[in-house]
mmCIF file of C-alpha atoms in Angstrom:
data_model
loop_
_atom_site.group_PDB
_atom_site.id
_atom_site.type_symbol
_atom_site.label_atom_id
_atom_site.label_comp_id
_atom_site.label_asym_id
_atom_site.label_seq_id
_atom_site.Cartn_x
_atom_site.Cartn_y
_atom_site.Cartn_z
ATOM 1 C CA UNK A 7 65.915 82.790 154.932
ATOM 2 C CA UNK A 8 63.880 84.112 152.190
ATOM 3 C CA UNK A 9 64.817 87.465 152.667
ATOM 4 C CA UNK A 10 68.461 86.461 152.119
ATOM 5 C CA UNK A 11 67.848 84.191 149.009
ATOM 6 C CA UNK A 12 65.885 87.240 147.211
ATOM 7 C CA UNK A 13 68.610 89.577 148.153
ATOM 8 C CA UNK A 14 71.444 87.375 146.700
ATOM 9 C CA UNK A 15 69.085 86.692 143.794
ATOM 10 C CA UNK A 16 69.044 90.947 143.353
ATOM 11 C CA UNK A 17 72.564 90.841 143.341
ATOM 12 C CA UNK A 18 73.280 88.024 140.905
ATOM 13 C CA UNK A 19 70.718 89.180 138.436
ATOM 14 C CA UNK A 20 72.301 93.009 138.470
ATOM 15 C CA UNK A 21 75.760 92.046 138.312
ATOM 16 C CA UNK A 22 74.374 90.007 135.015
ATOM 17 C CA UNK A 23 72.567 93.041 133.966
ATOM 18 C CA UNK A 24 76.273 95.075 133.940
ATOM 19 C CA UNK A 25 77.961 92.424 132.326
ATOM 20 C CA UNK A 26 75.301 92.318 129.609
ATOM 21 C CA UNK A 27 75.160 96.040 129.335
ATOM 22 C CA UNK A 28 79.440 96.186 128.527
ATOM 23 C CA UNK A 29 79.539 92.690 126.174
ATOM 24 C CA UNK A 30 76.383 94.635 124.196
ATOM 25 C CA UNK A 31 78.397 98.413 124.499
ATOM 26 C CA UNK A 32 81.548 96.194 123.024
ATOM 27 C CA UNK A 33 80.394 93.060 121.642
ATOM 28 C CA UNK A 34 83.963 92.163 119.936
ATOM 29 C CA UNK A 35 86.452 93.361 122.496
ATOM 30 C CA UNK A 36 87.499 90.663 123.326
ATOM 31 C CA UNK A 37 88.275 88.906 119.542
ATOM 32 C CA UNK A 38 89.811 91.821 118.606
ATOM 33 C CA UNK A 39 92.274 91.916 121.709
ATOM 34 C CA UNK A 40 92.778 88.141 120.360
ATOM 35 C CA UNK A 41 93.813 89.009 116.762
ATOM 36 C CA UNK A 42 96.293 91.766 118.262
ATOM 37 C CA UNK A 43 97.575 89.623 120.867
ATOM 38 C CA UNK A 44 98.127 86.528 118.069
ATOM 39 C CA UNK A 45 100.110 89.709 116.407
ATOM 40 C CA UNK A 46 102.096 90.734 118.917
ATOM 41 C CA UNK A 47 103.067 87.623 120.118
ATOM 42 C CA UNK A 48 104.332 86.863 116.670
ATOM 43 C CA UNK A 49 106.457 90.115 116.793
ATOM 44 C CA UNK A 50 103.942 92.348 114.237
ATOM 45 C CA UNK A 51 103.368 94.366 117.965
ATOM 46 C CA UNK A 52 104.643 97.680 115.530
ATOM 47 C CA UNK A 53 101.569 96.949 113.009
ATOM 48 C CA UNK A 54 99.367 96.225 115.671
ATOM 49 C CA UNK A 55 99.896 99.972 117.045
ATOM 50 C CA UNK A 56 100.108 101.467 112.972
ATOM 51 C CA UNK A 57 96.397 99.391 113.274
ATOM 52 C CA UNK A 58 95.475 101.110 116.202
ATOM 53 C CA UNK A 59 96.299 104.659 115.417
ATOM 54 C CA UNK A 60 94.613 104.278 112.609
ATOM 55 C CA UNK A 61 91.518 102.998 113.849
ATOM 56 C CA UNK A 62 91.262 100.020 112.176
ATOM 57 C CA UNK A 63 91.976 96.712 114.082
ATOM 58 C CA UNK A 64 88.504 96.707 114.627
ATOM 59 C CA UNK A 65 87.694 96.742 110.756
ATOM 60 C CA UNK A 66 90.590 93.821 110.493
ATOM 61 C CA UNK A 67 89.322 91.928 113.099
ATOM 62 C CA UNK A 68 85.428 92.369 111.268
ATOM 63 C CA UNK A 69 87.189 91.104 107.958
ATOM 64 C CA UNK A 70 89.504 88.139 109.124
ATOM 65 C CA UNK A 71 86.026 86.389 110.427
ATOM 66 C CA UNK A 72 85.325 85.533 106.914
ATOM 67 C CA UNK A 73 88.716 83.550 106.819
ATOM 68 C CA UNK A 74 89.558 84.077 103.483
ATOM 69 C CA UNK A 75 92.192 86.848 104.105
ATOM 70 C CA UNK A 76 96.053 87.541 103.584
ATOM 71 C CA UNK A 77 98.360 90.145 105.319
ATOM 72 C CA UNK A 78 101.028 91.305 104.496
ATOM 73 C CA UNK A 79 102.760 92.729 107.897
ATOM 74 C CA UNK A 80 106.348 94.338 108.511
ATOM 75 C CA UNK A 81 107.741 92.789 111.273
ATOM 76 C CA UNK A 82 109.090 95.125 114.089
ATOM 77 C CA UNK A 83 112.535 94.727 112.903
ATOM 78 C CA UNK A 84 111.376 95.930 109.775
ATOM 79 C CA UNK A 85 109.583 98.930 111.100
ATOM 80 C CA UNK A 86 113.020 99.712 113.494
ATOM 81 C CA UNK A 87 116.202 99.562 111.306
ATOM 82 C CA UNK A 88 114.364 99.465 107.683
ATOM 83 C CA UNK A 89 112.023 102.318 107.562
ATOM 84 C CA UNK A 90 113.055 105.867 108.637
ATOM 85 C CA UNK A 91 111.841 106.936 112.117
ATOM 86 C CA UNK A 92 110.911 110.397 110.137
ATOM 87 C CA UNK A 93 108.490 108.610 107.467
ATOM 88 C CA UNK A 94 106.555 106.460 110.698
ATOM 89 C CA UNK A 95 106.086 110.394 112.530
ATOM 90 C CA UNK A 96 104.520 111.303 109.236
ATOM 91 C CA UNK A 97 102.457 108.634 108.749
ATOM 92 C CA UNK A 98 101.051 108.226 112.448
ATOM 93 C CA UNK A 99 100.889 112.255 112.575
ATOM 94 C CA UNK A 100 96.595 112.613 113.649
ATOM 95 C CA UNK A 101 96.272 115.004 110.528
ATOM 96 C CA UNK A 102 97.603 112.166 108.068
ATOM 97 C CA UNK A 103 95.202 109.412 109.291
ATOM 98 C CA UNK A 104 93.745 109.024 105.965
ATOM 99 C CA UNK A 105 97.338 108.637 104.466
ATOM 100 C CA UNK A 106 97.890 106.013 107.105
ATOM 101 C CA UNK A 107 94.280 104.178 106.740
ATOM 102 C CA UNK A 108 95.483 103.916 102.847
ATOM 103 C CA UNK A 109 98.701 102.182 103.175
ATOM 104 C CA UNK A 110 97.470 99.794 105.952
ATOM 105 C CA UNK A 111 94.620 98.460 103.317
ATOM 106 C CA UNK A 112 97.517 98.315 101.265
ATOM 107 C CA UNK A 113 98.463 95.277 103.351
ATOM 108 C CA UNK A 114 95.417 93.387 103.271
ATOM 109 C CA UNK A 115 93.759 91.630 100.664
ATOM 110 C CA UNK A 116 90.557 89.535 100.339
ATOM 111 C CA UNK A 117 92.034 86.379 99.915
ATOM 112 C CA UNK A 118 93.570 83.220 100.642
ATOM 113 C CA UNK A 119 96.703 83.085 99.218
ATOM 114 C CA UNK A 120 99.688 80.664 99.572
ATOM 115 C CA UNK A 121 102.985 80.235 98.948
ATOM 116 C CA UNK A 122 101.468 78.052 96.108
ATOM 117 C CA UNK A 123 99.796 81.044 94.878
ATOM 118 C CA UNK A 124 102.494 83.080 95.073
ATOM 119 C CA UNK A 125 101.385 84.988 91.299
ATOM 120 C CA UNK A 126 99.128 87.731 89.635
ATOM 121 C CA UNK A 127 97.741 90.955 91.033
ATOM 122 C CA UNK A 128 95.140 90.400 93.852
ATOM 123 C CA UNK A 129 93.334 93.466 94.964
ATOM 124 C CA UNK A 130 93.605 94.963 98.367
ATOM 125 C CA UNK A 131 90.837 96.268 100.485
ATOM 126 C CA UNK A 132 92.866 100.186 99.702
ATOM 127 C CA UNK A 133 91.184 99.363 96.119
ATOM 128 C CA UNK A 134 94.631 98.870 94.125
ATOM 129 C CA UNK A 135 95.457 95.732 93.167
ATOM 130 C CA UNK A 136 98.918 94.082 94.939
ATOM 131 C CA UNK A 137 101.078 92.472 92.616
ATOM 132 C CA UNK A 138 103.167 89.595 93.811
ATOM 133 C CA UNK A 139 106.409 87.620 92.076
ATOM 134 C CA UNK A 140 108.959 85.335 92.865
ATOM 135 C CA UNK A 141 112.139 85.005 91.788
ATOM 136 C CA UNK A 142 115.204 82.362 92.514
ATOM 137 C CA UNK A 143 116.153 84.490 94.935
ATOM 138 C CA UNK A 144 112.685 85.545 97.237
ATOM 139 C CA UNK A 145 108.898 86.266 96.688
ATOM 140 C CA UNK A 146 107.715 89.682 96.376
ATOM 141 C CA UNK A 147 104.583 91.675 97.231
ATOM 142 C CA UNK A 148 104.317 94.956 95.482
ATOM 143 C CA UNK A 149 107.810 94.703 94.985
ATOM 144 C CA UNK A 150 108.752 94.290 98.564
ATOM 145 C CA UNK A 151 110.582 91.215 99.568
ATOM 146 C CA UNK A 152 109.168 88.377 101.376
ATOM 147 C CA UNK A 153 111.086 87.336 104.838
ATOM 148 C CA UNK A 154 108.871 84.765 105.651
ATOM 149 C CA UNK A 155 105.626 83.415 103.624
ATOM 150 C CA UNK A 156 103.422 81.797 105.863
ATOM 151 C CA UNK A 157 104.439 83.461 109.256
ATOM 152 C CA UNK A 158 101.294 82.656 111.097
ATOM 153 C CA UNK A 159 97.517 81.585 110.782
ATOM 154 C CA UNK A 160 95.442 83.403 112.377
ATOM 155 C CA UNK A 161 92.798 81.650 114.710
ATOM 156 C CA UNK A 162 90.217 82.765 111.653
ATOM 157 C CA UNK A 163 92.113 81.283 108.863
ATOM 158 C CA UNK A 164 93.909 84.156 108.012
ATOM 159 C CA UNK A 165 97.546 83.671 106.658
ATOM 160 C CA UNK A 166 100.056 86.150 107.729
ATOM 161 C CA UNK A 167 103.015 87.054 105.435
ATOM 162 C CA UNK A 168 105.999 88.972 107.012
ATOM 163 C CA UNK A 169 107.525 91.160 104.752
ATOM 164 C CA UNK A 170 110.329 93.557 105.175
ATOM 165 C CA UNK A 171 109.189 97.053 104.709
ATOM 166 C CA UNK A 172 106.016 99.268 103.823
ATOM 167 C CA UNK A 173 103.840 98.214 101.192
ATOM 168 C CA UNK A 174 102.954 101.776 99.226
ATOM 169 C CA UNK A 175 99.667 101.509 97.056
ATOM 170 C CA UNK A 176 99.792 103.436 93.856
ATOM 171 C CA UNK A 177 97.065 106.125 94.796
ATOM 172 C CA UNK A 178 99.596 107.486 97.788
ATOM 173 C CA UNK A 179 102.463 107.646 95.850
ATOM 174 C CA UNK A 180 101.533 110.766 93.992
ATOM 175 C CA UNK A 181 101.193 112.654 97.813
ATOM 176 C CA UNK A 182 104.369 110.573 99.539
ATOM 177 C CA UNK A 183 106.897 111.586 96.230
ATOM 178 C CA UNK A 184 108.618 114.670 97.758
ATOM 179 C CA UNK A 185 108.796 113.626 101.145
ATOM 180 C CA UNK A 186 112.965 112.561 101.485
ATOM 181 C CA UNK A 187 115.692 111.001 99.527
ATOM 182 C CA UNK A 188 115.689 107.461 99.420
ATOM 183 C CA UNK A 189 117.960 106.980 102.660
ATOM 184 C CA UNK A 190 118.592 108.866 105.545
ATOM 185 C CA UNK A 191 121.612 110.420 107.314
ATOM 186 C CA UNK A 192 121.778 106.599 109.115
ATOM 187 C CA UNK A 193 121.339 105.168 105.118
ATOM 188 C CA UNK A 194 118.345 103.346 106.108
ATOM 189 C CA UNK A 195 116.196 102.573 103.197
ATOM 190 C CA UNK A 196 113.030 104.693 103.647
ATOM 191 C CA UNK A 197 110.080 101.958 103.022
ATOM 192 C CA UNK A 198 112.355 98.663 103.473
ATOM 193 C CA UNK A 199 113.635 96.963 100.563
ATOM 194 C CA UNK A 200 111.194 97.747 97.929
ATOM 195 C CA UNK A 201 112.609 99.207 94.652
ATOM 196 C CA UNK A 202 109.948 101.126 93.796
ATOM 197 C CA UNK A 203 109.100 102.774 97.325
ATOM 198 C CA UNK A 204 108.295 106.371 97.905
ATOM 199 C CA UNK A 205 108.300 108.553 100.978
ATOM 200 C CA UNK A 206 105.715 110.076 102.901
ATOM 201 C CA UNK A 207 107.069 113.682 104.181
ATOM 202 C CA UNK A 208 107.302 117.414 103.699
ATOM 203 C CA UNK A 209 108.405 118.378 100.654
ATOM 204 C CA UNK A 210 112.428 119.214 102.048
ATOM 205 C CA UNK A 211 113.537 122.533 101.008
ATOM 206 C CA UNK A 212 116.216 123.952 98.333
ATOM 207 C CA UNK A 213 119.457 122.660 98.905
ATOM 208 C CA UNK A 214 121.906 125.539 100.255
ATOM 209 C CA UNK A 215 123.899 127.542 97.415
ATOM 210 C CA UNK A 216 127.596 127.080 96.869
ATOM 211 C CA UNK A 217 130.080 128.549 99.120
ATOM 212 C CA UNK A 218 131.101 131.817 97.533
ATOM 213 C CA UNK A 219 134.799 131.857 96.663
ATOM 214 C CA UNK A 220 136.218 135.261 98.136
ATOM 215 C CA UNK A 221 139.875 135.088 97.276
ATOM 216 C CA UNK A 222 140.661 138.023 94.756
ATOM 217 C CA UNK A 223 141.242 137.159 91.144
ATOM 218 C CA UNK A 224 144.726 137.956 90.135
ATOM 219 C CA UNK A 225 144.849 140.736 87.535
ATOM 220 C CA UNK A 226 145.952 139.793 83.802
ATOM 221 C CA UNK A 227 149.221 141.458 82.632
ATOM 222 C CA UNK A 228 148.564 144.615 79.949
ATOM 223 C CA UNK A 229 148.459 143.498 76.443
ATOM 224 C CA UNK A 230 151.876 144.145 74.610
ATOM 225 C CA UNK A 231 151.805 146.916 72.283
ATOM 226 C CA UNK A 232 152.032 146.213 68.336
ATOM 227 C CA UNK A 233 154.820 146.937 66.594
ATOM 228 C CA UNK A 234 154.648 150.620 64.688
ATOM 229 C CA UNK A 235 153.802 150.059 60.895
ATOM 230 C CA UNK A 236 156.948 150.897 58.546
ATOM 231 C CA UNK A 237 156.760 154.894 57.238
ATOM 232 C CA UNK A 238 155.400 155.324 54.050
ATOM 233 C CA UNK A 239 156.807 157.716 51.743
ATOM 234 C CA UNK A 240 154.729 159.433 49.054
ATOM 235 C CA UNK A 241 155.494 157.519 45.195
ATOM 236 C CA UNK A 242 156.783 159.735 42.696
ATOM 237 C CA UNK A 243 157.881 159.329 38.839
ATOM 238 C CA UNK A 244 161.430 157.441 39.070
ATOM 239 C CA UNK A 245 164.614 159.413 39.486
ATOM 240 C CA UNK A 246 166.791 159.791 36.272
ATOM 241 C CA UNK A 247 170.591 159.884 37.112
ATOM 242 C CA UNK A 248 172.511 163.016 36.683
ATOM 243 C CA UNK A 249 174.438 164.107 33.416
ATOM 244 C CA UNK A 250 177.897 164.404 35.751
ATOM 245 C CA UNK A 251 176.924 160.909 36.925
ATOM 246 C CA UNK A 252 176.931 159.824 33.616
ATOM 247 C CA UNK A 253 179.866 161.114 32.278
ATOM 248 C CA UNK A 254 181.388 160.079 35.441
ATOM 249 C CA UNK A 255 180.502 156.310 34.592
ATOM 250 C CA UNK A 256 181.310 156.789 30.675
ATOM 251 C CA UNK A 257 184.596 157.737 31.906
ATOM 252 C CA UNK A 258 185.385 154.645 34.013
ATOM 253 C CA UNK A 259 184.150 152.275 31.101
ATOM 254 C CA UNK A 260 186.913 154.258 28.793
ATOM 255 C CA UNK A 261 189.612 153.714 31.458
ATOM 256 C CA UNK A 262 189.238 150.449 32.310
ATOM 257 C CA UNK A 263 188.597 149.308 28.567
ATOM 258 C CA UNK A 264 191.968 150.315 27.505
ATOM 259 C CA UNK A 265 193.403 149.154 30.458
ATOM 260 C CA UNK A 266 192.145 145.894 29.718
ATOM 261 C CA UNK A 267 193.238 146.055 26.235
ATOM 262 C CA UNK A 268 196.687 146.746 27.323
ATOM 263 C CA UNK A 269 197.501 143.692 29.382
ATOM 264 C CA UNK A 270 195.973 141.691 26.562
ATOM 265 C CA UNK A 271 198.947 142.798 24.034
#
């Protein structure tokens, strides 16, 4: 009997060495698989796996204990039919990690804000501050539209925004300007709805030249020729009528006078 009881007393205290051993190798597994799984179920899975490849649901997860945080997350709908399936290759491509680990902080900020709140610049844990405005028409965040303040609250305290595209912080604009056009060849905008949005891609190359046209010119008729200036004729001293001309003309006057003078008497 007491061979058995120290046996099963082995046992139970090296299965509770293990378990020990894995909660200290891990300690916040299992919150973290919380936060994701509060995100997924609220259909943010598509952030939850930008988080991931980024390495930083763990950092989230570290920052939402303090309760006073706000995220602002696309929704998947967002991330399918808003954003181009080119930009989300870029971003999640292993040598742009950094990029990525930028415009994720982008999306979180220190503090608790509301609907109520909805105002100001409020700075992000990327560094740059993220401005936010309503209108009559929706709220804004860094010039993205709002679909839903208040989508969730976290088990922390955190409130979750859903928004409808990328937020882009200032500092990454700079290396996403020359990446595409603002839509694709499906006309989907590039970072959601934002007006101000920029691109995160290769610089696209020189657009092909003009089609050469290779019909042949028609030829222009010759020029007409110019009329020949008039001769010229060398000037000279005037010409003086001749002495049989004269007389000629003398005796025509003579004739006709008396001629004249006849039919008159």
């Amino acid at each position: 009997m007491a061979t058995i009881r120290w046996s099963q007393l082995y046992s139970l205290l090296t299965v509770a060495a293990l378990v020990a051993t894995a909660v200290a190798a891990n300690p916040s597994a299992t919150p973290s698989s919380a936060v994701a799984e509060q995100l997924n179920s609220a259909g943010f899975s598509g952030f939850v796996k930008l988080l991931e490849s980024a390495d930083l649901l763990q950092m989230v997860h570290d920052k939402l204990k303090t309760g006073d945080v706000t995220l602002f997350v696309p929704t998947n709908e967002a991330l399918m039919y808003q954003i181009s399936p080119a930009v989300l290759a870029f971003l999640k491509a292993p040598r742009n990690k950094a990029l990525l680990r930028q415009v994720l902080l982008f999306h979180v900020v220190s503090e608790h804000i509301s609907a109520f709140q909805w105002d100001g610049k409020h700075t992000s844990l990327e560094g740059s501050p993220v401005e936010l405005r309503m209108d009559a028409l929706a709220f804004y965040a860094a010039n993205n539209p709002v679909k839903q303040y208040n989508a969730i609250t976290l088990e922390e305290g955190a409130v979750v925004h859903s928004i409808k595209g990328l937020l882009i912080p200032p500092t990454a604009e700079s290396l996403l300007v020359n990446i595409q056009s603002d839509t694709d060849q499906d006309g989907r905008r590039i970072l959601g709805d934002a007006a101000t949005a920029a691109v995160a891609a290769p610089p696209s190359a020189a657009p092909p030249p003009p089609p050469v046209d290779t019909k042949p010119v028609p030829s222009m008729p010759p020029p007409v020729p110019s009329p020949p200036p008039p001769p010229s004729y060398p000037s000279g001293p005037p010409m003086k009528p001749s002495a049989r001309f004269t007389s000629g003309v003398q005796w025509i006057s003579t004739v006709g006078g008396a001629m004249l003078l006849a039919l008159l008497l």
